[in-house]
Coordinates of C-alpha atoms in Angstrom, one line a residue:
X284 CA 0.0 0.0 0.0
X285 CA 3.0 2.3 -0.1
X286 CA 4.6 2.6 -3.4
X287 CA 7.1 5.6 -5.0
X288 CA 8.6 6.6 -8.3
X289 CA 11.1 8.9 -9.5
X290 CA 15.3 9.5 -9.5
X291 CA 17.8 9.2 -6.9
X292 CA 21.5 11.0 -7.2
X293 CA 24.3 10.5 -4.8
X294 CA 26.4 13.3 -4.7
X295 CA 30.0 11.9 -4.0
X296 CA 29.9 10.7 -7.8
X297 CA 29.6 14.4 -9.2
X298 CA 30.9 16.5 -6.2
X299 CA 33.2 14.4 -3.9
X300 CA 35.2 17.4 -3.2
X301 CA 32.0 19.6 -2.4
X302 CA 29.9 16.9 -0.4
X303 CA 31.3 17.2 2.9
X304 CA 29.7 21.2 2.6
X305 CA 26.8 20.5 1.4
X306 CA 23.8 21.4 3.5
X307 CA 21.3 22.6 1.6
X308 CA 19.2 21.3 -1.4
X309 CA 16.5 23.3 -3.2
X310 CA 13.9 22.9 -6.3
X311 CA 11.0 24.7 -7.8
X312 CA 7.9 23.0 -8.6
X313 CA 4.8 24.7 -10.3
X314 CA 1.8 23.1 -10.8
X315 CA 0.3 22.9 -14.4
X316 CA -3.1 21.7 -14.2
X317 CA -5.5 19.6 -11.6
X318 CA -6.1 16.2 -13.2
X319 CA -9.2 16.0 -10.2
X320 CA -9.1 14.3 -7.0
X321 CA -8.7 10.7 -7.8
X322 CA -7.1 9.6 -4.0
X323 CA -8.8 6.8 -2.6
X324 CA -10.4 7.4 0.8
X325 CA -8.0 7.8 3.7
X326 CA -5.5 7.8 1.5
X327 CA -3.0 10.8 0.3
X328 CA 0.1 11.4 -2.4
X329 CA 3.7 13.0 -2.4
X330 CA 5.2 15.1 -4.3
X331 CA 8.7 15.0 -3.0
X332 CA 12.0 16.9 -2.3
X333 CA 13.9 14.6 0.1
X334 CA 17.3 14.5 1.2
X335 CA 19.3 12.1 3.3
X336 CA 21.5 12.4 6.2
X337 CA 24.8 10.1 6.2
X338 CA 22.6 8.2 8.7
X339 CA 19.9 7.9 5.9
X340 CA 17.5 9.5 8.1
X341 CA 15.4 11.2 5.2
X342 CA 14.4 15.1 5.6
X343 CA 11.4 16.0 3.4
X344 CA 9.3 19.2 2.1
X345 CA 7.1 17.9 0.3
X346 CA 3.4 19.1 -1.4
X347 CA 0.6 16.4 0.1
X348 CA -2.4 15.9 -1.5
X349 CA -5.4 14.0 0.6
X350 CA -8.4 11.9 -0.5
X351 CA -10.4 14.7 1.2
X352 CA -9.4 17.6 -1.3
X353 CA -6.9 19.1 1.4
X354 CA -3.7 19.5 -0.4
X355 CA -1.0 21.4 1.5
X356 CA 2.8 21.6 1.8
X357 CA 4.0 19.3 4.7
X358 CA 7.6 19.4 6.4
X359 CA 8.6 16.2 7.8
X360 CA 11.4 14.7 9.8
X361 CA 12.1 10.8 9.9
X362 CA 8.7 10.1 8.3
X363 CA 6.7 12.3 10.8
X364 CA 4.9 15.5 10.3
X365 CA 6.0 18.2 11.7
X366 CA 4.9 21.2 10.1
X367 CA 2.1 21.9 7.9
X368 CA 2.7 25.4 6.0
X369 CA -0.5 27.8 6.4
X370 CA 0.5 30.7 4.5
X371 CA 1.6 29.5 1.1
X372 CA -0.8 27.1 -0.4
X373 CA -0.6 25.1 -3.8
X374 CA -2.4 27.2 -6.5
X375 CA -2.1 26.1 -10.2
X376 CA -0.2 27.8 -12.2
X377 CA 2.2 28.9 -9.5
X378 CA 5.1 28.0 -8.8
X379 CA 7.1 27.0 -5.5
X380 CA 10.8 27.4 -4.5
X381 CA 11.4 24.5 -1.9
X382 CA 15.0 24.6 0.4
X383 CA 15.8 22.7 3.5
X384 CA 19.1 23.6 4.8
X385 CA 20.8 21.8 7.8
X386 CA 22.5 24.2 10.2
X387 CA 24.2 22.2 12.6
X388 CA 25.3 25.3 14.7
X389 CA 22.2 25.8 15.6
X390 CA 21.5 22.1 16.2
X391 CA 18.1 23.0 13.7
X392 CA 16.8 22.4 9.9
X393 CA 15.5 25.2 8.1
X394 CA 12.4 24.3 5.7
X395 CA 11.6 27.1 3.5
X396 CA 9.1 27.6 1.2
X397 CA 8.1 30.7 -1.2
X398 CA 5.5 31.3 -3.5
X399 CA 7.4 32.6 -7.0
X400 CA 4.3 33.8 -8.5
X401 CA 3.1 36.0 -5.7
X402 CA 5.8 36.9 -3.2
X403 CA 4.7 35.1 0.2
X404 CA 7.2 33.1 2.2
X405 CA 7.4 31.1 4.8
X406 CA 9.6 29.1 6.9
X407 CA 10.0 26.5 9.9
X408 CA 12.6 25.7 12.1
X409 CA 13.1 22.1 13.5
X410 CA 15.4 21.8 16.6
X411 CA 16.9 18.2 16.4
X412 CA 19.6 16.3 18.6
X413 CA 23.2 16.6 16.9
X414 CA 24.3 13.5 19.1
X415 CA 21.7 11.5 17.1
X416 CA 21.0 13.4 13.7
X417 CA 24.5 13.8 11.3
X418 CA 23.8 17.2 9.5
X419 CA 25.9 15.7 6.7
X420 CA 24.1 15.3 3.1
X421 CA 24.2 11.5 1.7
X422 CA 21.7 11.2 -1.1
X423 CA 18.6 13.0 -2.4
X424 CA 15.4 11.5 -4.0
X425 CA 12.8 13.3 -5.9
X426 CA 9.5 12.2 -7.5
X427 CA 5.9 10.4 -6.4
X428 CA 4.9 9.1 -3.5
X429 CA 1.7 6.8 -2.8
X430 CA 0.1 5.6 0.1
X431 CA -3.0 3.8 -0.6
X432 CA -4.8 2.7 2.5
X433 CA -7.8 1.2 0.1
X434 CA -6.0 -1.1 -2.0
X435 CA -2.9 -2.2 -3.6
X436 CA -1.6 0.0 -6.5
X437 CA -0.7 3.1 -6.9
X438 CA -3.6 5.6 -8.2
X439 CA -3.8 8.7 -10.6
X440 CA -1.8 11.8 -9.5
X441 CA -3.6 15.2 -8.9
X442 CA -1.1 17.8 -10.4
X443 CA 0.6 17.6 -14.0
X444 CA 3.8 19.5 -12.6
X445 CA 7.1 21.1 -14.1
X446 CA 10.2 20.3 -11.1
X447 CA 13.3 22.4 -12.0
X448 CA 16.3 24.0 -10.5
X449 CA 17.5 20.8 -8.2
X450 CA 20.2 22.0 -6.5
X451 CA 22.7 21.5 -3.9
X452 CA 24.4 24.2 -2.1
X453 CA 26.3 25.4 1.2
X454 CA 27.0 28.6 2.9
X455 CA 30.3 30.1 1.4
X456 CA 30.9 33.4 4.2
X457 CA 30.1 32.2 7.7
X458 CA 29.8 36.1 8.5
X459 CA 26.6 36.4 5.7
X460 CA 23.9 33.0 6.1
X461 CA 22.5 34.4 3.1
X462 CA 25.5 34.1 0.9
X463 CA 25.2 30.7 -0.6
X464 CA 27.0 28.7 -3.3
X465 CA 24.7 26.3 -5.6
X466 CA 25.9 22.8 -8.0
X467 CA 23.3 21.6 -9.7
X468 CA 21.9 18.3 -9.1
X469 CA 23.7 16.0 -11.4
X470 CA 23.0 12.7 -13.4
X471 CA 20.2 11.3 -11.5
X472 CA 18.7 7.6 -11.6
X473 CA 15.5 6.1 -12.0
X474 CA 14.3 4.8 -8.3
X475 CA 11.1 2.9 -7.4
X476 CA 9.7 0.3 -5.0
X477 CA 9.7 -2.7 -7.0
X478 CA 6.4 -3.6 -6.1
X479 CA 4.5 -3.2 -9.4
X480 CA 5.4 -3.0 -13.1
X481 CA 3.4 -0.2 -13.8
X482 CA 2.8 3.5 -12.5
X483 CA 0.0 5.9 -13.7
X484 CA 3.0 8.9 -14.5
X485 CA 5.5 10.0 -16.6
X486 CA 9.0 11.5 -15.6
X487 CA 9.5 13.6 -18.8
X488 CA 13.1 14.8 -18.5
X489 CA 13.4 18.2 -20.3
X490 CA 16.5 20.3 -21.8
X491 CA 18.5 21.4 -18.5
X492 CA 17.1 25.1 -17.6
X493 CA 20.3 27.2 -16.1
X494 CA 22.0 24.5 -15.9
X495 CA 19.4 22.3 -13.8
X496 CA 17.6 19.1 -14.3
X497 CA 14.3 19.5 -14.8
X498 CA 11.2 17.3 -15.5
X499 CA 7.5 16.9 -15.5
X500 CA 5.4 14.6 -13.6
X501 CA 2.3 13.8 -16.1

């Protein structure tokens, strides 16, 4: 009843230099069109931007949508909700610049989200225990995530969305946090559950945008 699709990348095979500082990894979704509430009851999707710890404890901002119509952006810590964001909501035809950024100094990860289309922001700050959380990067996965609580396959998606600028990044002047250097995600590879031949999407991988991978989830 729980099934995903979509790429994985590693960074120590593009940036093994860089990977140590990495502590930050962004993207921008926008949302096309709503394909209509298809979720079965109780159930919900994921759209994901995930990122692992050295640990492989995964870190995740990701846009939920519920068999109830409620569709939201959700952060979450070691598969539990911690957060749900109240002042920027999914619209369609906007789109969303995602970036969770570990700062161990503070012991805390930053999720921050902005809407692109009209200016709003928000962010949340999760205090976590640096004897038992590594805020070292180890892998990153993005794509679709089902849970279906009323059968077993996955189900229709709700968005047809364009996912671009995946990035990595670090803070390059510890006397400025908002002076940041970005690499752009590199070759990524295709990752799913195993548990079924077929998916109800397409990962249409487009022509690099400044330099980024991009894709749409149809």
């Amino acid at each position: 009843m729980h099934y995903w699709y979509g790429c994985i990348d590693t960074p120590f095979t593009e940036y093994r230099t860089h990977l140590s500082k990495f502590r930050l990894i962004t993207d921008v979704i926008r949302l096309n069109k709503d394909l209509g509430n298809m979720i079965p009851d109780r159930s919900w999707m994921l759209y994901l931007l995930e990122v692992f710890n050295i640990q492989k404890h995964p870190v995740e901002l990701n846009l939920i949508c519920q068999f109830d119509g409620q569709n939201y952006f959700e952060a979450i810590f070691k598969g539990h909700n911690q957060y749900r964001f109240r002042d920027v909501l999914p619209e369609i035809g906007n789109s969303y610049y995602r970036e969770i950024t570990f700062l161990e100094k503070n012991s805390t990860i930053k999720y921050y989200l902005k809407d692109l289309s009209i200016g709003v922001e928000e962010e949340f700050c999760l205090s976590v225990n640096k004897e038992l959380f590594a805020f070292q990067f180890y892998q990153c996965f993005t794509g679709i995530e089902w849970w279906n609580r009323m059968g077993h396959e996955p189900y229709n998606i709700r968005y047809d969305a364009l996912v671009s600028k995946l990035m990595y990044g670090y803070n390059d002047n510890t006397d400025d946090p908002d002076s940041k250097t970005f690499f752009p995600i590199g070759t990524i590879y295709e990752n799913k559950d195993g548990a079924t031949n077929t998916y109800p999407i397409n990962l249409n991988f487009l022509n690099r945008i400044d330099g980024c991978i991009c894709y749409t989830v149809a």
